[in-house]
Tab-separated table of C-alpha atoms in Angstrom:
chain	number	residue	atom	x	y	z
A	1	UNK	CA	-0.177	-0.213	-0.154
A	2	UNK	CA	1.325	3.416	-1.038
A	3	UNK	CA	1.283	6.499	1.351
A	4	UNK	CA	0.231	9.873	0.556
A	5	UNK	CA	3.472	12.396	1.060
A	6	UNK	CA	1.436	13.638	4.105
A	7	UNK	CA	1.367	10.237	5.696
A	8	UNK	CA	4.777	9.648	5.054
A	9	UNK	CA	5.871	12.832	6.253
A	10	UNK	CA	3.944	12.051	9.431
A	11	UNK	CA	5.752	8.584	9.676
A	12	UNK	CA	9.061	10.084	9.446
A	13	UNK	CA	8.275	12.741	12.237
A	14	UNK	CA	7.094	9.790	14.585
A	15	UNK	CA	9.889	7.845	14.016
A	16	UNK	CA	12.598	10.827	14.641
A	17	UNK	CA	10.813	11.595	17.915
A	18	UNK	CA	10.901	8.256	19.175
A	19	UNK	CA	14.613	7.872	18.366
A	20	UNK	CA	15.078	11.269	20.617
A	21	UNK	CA	12.965	9.864	23.443
A	22	UNK	CA	15.358	6.689	23.463
A	23	UNK	CA	12.639	4.360	22.361
A	24	UNK	CA	14.377	3.201	19.223
A	25	UNK	CA	18.135	2.770	19.050
A	26	UNK	CA	19.716	4.704	16.439
A	27	UNK	CA	21.969	1.800	15.530
A	28	UNK	CA	19.458	-0.729	14.249
A	29	UNK	CA	22.163	-3.227	13.514
A	30	UNK	CA	21.333	-6.607	15.517
A	31	UNK	CA	22.627	-7.209	18.743
A	32	UNK	CA	24.753	-10.465	19.513
A	33	UNK	CA	23.031	-12.269	22.172
A	34	UNK	CA	25.090	-12.309	25.555
A	35	UNK	CA	25.451	-15.658	27.463
A	36	UNK	CA	23.819	-15.536	30.910
A	37	UNK	CA	27.357	-15.729	32.738
A	38	UNK	CA	28.578	-12.712	30.969
A	39	UNK	CA	29.600	-9.567	32.964
A	40	UNK	CA	27.027	-7.633	30.795
A	41	UNK	CA	24.310	-10.172	31.095
A	42	UNK	CA	24.578	-9.844	35.167
A	43	UNK	CA	24.951	-6.184	35.231
A	44	UNK	CA	21.741	-5.854	33.457
A	45	UNK	CA	20.032	-7.994	35.647
A	46	UNK	CA	21.137	-5.765	38.665
A	47	UNK	CA	20.567	-2.341	36.869
A	48	UNK	CA	24.061	-0.972	36.234
A	49	UNK	CA	26.144	-0.339	33.116
A	50	UNK	CA	29.183	-2.117	31.695
A	51	UNK	CA	31.849	-2.730	34.970
A	52	UNK	CA	34.524	-0.371	34.955
A	53	UNK	CA	37.833	-2.573	35.135
A	54	UNK	CA	40.391	-1.682	37.939
A	55	UNK	CA	43.559	0.062	37.252
A	56	UNK	CA	46.572	-2.035	37.416
A	57	UNK	CA	48.241	-1.814	40.689
A	58	UNK	CA	52.276	-0.048	40.344
A	59	UNK	CA	54.590	-2.548	41.233
A	60	UNK	CA	55.398	-0.047	44.329
A	61	UNK	CA	51.601	-0.174	44.956
A	62	UNK	CA	52.166	-3.904	44.984
A	63	UNK	CA	54.713	-3.519	47.676
A	64	UNK	CA	53.052	-1.051	50.046
A	65	UNK	CA	49.678	-3.399	49.619
A	66	UNK	CA	51.677	-6.583	50.676
A	67	UNK	CA	53.726	-4.722	53.734
A	68	UNK	CA	49.987	-3.607	55.024
A	69	UNK	CA	48.537	-7.304	54.646
A	70	UNK	CA	51.658	-9.222	55.865
A	71	UNK	CA	52.475	-10.551	52.123
A	72	UNK	CA	56.006	-11.671	52.578
A	73	UNK	CA	55.922	-13.412	49.374
A	74	UNK	CA	54.866	-10.528	47.282
A	75	UNK	CA	57.071	-8.315	49.312
A	76	UNK	CA	60.604	-10.469	47.983
A	77	UNK	CA	59.100	-10.399	44.601
A	78	UNK	CA	58.916	-6.897	44.837
A	79	UNK	CA	61.847	-6.138	45.786
A	80	UNK	CA	63.383	-8.844	43.477
A	81	UNK	CA	62.057	-6.840	40.884
A	82	UNK	CA	64.046	-3.353	41.844
A	83	UNK	CA	60.970	-1.631	43.510
A	84	UNK	CA	62.571	0.799	46.748
A	85	UNK	CA	61.985	-0.775	50.045
A	86	UNK	CA	61.335	2.791	51.351
A	87	UNK	CA	58.969	3.760	48.761
A	88	UNK	CA	55.998	5.863	50.275
A	89	UNK	CA	52.049	6.189	49.580
A	90	UNK	CA	50.465	9.487	49.275
A	91	UNK	CA	50.583	9.748	53.040
A	92	UNK	CA	54.303	9.403	53.130
A	93	UNK	CA	53.978	5.775	54.785
A	94	UNK	CA	56.946	3.221	54.299
A	95	UNK	CA	56.417	-0.436	53.605
A	96	UNK	CA	58.117	-1.019	57.157
A	97	UNK	CA	55.909	1.861	58.663
A	98	UNK	CA	52.643	0.240	57.337
A	99	UNK	CA	53.702	-3.454	58.552
A	100	UNK	CA	54.159	-1.758	61.892
A	101	UNK	CA	50.844	-0.147	62.113
A	102	UNK	CA	48.538	-2.637	60.555
A	103	UNK	CA	50.669	-6.109	61.316
A	104	UNK	CA	52.489	-5.259	64.376
A	105	UNK	CA	54.572	-8.285	63.136
A	106	UNK	CA	58.583	-8.338	64.528
A	107	UNK	CA	59.600	-10.679	62.048
A	108	UNK	CA	57.944	-8.567	58.760
A	109	UNK	CA	59.422	-4.878	60.597
A	110	UNK	CA	62.737	-7.349	61.132
A	111	UNK	CA	62.771	-8.333	57.412
A	112	UNK	CA	61.987	-5.130	55.979
A	113	UNK	CA	64.816	-3.036	57.898
A	114	UNK	CA	67.433	-6.206	56.924
A	115	UNK	CA	66.345	-5.413	53.494
A	116	UNK	CA	67.326	-1.467	53.786
A	117	UNK	CA	64.131	-0.286	54.945
A	118	UNK	CA	64.029	2.960	57.294
A	119	UNK	CA	62.947	1.879	60.979
A	120	UNK	CA	62.441	5.507	62.030
A	121	UNK	CA	60.833	7.002	58.959
A	122	UNK	CA	57.548	9.108	59.997
A	123	UNK	CA	54.380	9.723	58.004
A	124	UNK	CA	52.738	13.069	56.900
A	125	UNK	CA	51.679	13.420	60.328
A	126	UNK	CA	54.729	13.013	62.282
A	127	UNK	CA	54.210	9.405	63.206
A	128	UNK	CA	56.869	6.582	63.099
A	129	UNK	CA	56.619	3.021	63.075
A	130	UNK	CA	57.199	3.296	67.061
A	131	UNK	CA	54.183	5.881	67.399
A	132	UNK	CA	51.622	3.255	65.425
A	133	UNK	CA	53.086	0.398	67.623
A	134	UNK	CA	52.373	2.668	70.659
A	135	UNK	CA	48.922	3.218	69.711
A	136	UNK	CA	48.134	-0.420	69.102
A	137	UNK	CA	49.926	-1.808	72.614
A	138	UNK	CA	52.186	-3.922	70.032
A	139	UNK	CA	54.282	-4.677	73.156
A	140	UNK	CA	57.189	-7.120	71.385
A	141	UNK	CA	57.223	-4.799	68.308
A	142	UNK	CA	57.900	-1.657	70.799
A	143	UNK	CA	60.672	-3.702	72.403
A	144	UNK	CA	62.094	-4.448	68.933
A	145	UNK	CA	62.182	-1.033	67.746
A	146	UNK	CA	63.809	0.472	71.019
A	147	UNK	CA	66.466	-2.136	70.926
A	148	UNK	CA	67.021	-0.965	67.878
A	149	UNK	CA	67.924	2.392	68.092
A	150	UNK	CA	64.870	4.340	67.053
A	151	UNK	CA	63.930	7.706	69.117
A	152	UNK	CA	62.091	6.983	71.725
A	153	UNK	CA	60.296	10.390	72.070
A	154	UNK	CA	59.870	11.345	68.679
A	155	UNK	CA	57.062	14.225	68.157
A	156	UNK	CA	54.752	13.939	65.456
A	157	UNK	CA	53.178	17.174	64.180
A	158	UNK	CA	50.790	17.841	67.196
A	159	UNK	CA	53.915	17.137	69.450
A	160	UNK	CA	52.538	13.644	70.382
A	161	UNK	CA	55.130	10.912	71.556
A	162	UNK	CA	55.184	7.381	71.119
A	163	UNK	CA	54.268	7.626	75.109
A	164	UNK	CA	51.144	9.862	74.524
A	165	UNK	CA	49.785	7.482	72.036
A	166	UNK	CA	50.226	4.313	74.318
A	167	UNK	CA	48.687	6.353	77.038
A	168	UNK	CA	45.498	7.673	75.313
A	169	UNK	CA	44.997	4.375	73.855
A	170	UNK	CA	45.226	2.776	77.624
A	171	UNK	CA	48.201	0.152	77.004
A	172	UNK	CA	49.839	0.216	80.487
A	173	UNK	CA	52.362	-2.452	79.431
A	174	UNK	CA	53.322	-0.619	76.195
A	175	UNK	CA	53.725	2.839	78.314
A	176	UNK	CA	55.773	0.850	80.931
A	177	UNK	CA	58.271	-0.649	78.327
A	178	UNK	CA	58.584	2.878	76.912
A	179	UNK	CA	59.202	4.365	79.896
A	180	UNK	CA	61.486	1.852	80.678
A	181	UNK	CA	63.410	2.384	77.203
A	182	UNK	CA	63.846	6.238	78.301
A	183	UNK	CA	60.644	7.936	77.152
A	184	UNK	CA	60.070	11.481	79.037
A	185	UNK	CA	57.039	10.621	81.017
A	186	UNK	CA	56.667	14.136	81.247
A	187	UNK	CA	56.687	14.989	77.361
A	188	UNK	CA	54.889	17.957	76.354
A	189	UNK	CA	52.574	17.951	73.059
A	190	UNK	CA	52.126	21.541	71.017
A	191	UNK	CA	48.960	22.491	73.435
A	192	UNK	CA	51.264	21.397	76.604
A	193	UNK	CA	49.718	18.362	77.561
A	194	UNK	CA	51.526	15.308	79.184
A	195	UNK	CA	50.552	11.991	78.652
A	196	UNK	CA	49.469	12.182	82.659
A	197	UNK	CA	47.170	15.203	81.605
A	198	UNK	CA	45.666	13.181	78.829
A	199	UNK	CA	44.646	10.286	80.722
A	200	UNK	CA	43.342	12.563	83.434
A	201	UNK	CA	40.831	13.838	80.967
A	202	UNK	CA	39.709	10.334	79.995
A	203	UNK	CA	39.343	9.111	83.690
A	204	UNK	CA	41.590	6.315	82.776
A	205	UNK	CA	42.781	5.342	86.463
A	206	UNK	CA	45.171	2.203	85.735
A	207	UNK	CA	47.148	4.165	83.240
A	208	UNK	CA	47.144	7.189	86.073
A	209	UNK	CA	48.397	5.120	88.299
A	210	UNK	CA	51.115	4.180	86.412
A	211	UNK	CA	52.558	7.367	85.081
A	212	UNK	CA	52.442	8.965	88.755
A	213	UNK	CA	54.548	5.796	90.143
A	214	UNK	CA	56.948	6.484	87.063
A	215	UNK	CA	57.606	10.098	88.340
A	216	UNK	CA	54.718	11.800	86.206
A	217	UNK	CA	54.451	15.346	87.576
A	218	UNK	CA	51.063	16.489	88.946
A	219	UNK	CA	51.666	19.961	89.520
A	220	UNK	CA	52.315	20.925	85.555
A	221	UNK	CA	49.792	22.764	83.683
A	222	UNK	CA	48.531	23.027	80.146
A	223	UNK	CA	48.253	26.115	77.818
A	224	UNK	CA	45.029	26.875	79.393
A	225	UNK	CA	46.475	26.877	82.918
A	226	UNK	CA	44.811	23.492	83.879
A	227	UNK	CA	46.098	20.945	86.217
A	228	UNK	CA	45.662	17.195	85.860
A	229	UNK	CA	43.597	17.459	89.418
A	230	UNK	CA	41.264	19.826	87.320
A	231	UNK	CA	41.224	17.387	84.290
A	232	UNK	CA	40.056	14.299	86.929
A	233	UNK	CA	38.267	15.580	89.507
A	234	UNK	CA	34.728	15.077	88.285
A	235	UNK	CA	35.509	11.820	86.251
A	236	UNK	CA	34.068	8.846	87.622
A	237	UNK	CA	36.764	6.307	89.340
A	238	UNK	CA	39.237	8.883	90.067
A	239	UNK	CA	38.082	10.096	93.562
A	240	UNK	CA	40.821	7.807	95.177
A	241	UNK	CA	43.569	9.543	92.918
A	242	UNK	CA	42.682	12.883	93.625
A	243	UNK	CA	44.845	13.849	96.512
A	244	UNK	CA	47.931	12.462	94.760
A	245	UNK	CA	46.732	14.417	91.528
A	246	UNK	CA	46.370	17.219	93.825
A	247	UNK	CA	49.983	16.892	95.852
A	248	UNK	CA	51.601	20.111	95.358
A	249	UNK	CA	48.764	22.431	93.729
A	250	UNK	CA	45.926	24.531	94.872
A	251	UNK	CA	42.595	22.859	94.902
A	252	UNK	CA	40.193	24.626	92.472
């Protein structure tokens, strides 16, 4: 049946409108059927487009990931391929620092050190492997790092030492090991807070007792003039410690 010109024009206009609305594919070539197991089929089922392929890791990224996960085999492979053992990520974390932070493994840290890893390298925040070990309560690693000659009182960008981290994270054994290794029990951060001040603010009684026993000075004040007593006086559980915390100071 022949269509008159007006009908043909109307049909063309309707078709163009449908294409613009997406109802008809502009490319009318037949599509090859996708097997049910194909990624395209699976993505259609869950309503998403074609999957994005992950970008490949660089060798440096593989080494950093392996250190974080304690994957010694991959670490060795990367080093054999010539990757710098002291390569760093965007936060300036080296493989050895990541191993200390995420695994706490003395063996892994020792291995990386033997391969040339810097044992006292700091991240972008100024935290060293010792700082991370202290924060995590990794006692064996603390002892190893101290014996290896790291700087015990290395301050981070806020002036916080490894002892600050051990104390505020409530790791008495770790704090005791740091003090035994020569940590300054009265070290101050940029706000003039000592480890004792920090734990008094949290009401950590066991840590308060330890620091006082190891010579922490309760008379020191922070940048606002507060003492450890004023920080602890309203904390539950600290009542029995208040006389010791108030020694040599005036009561508020």
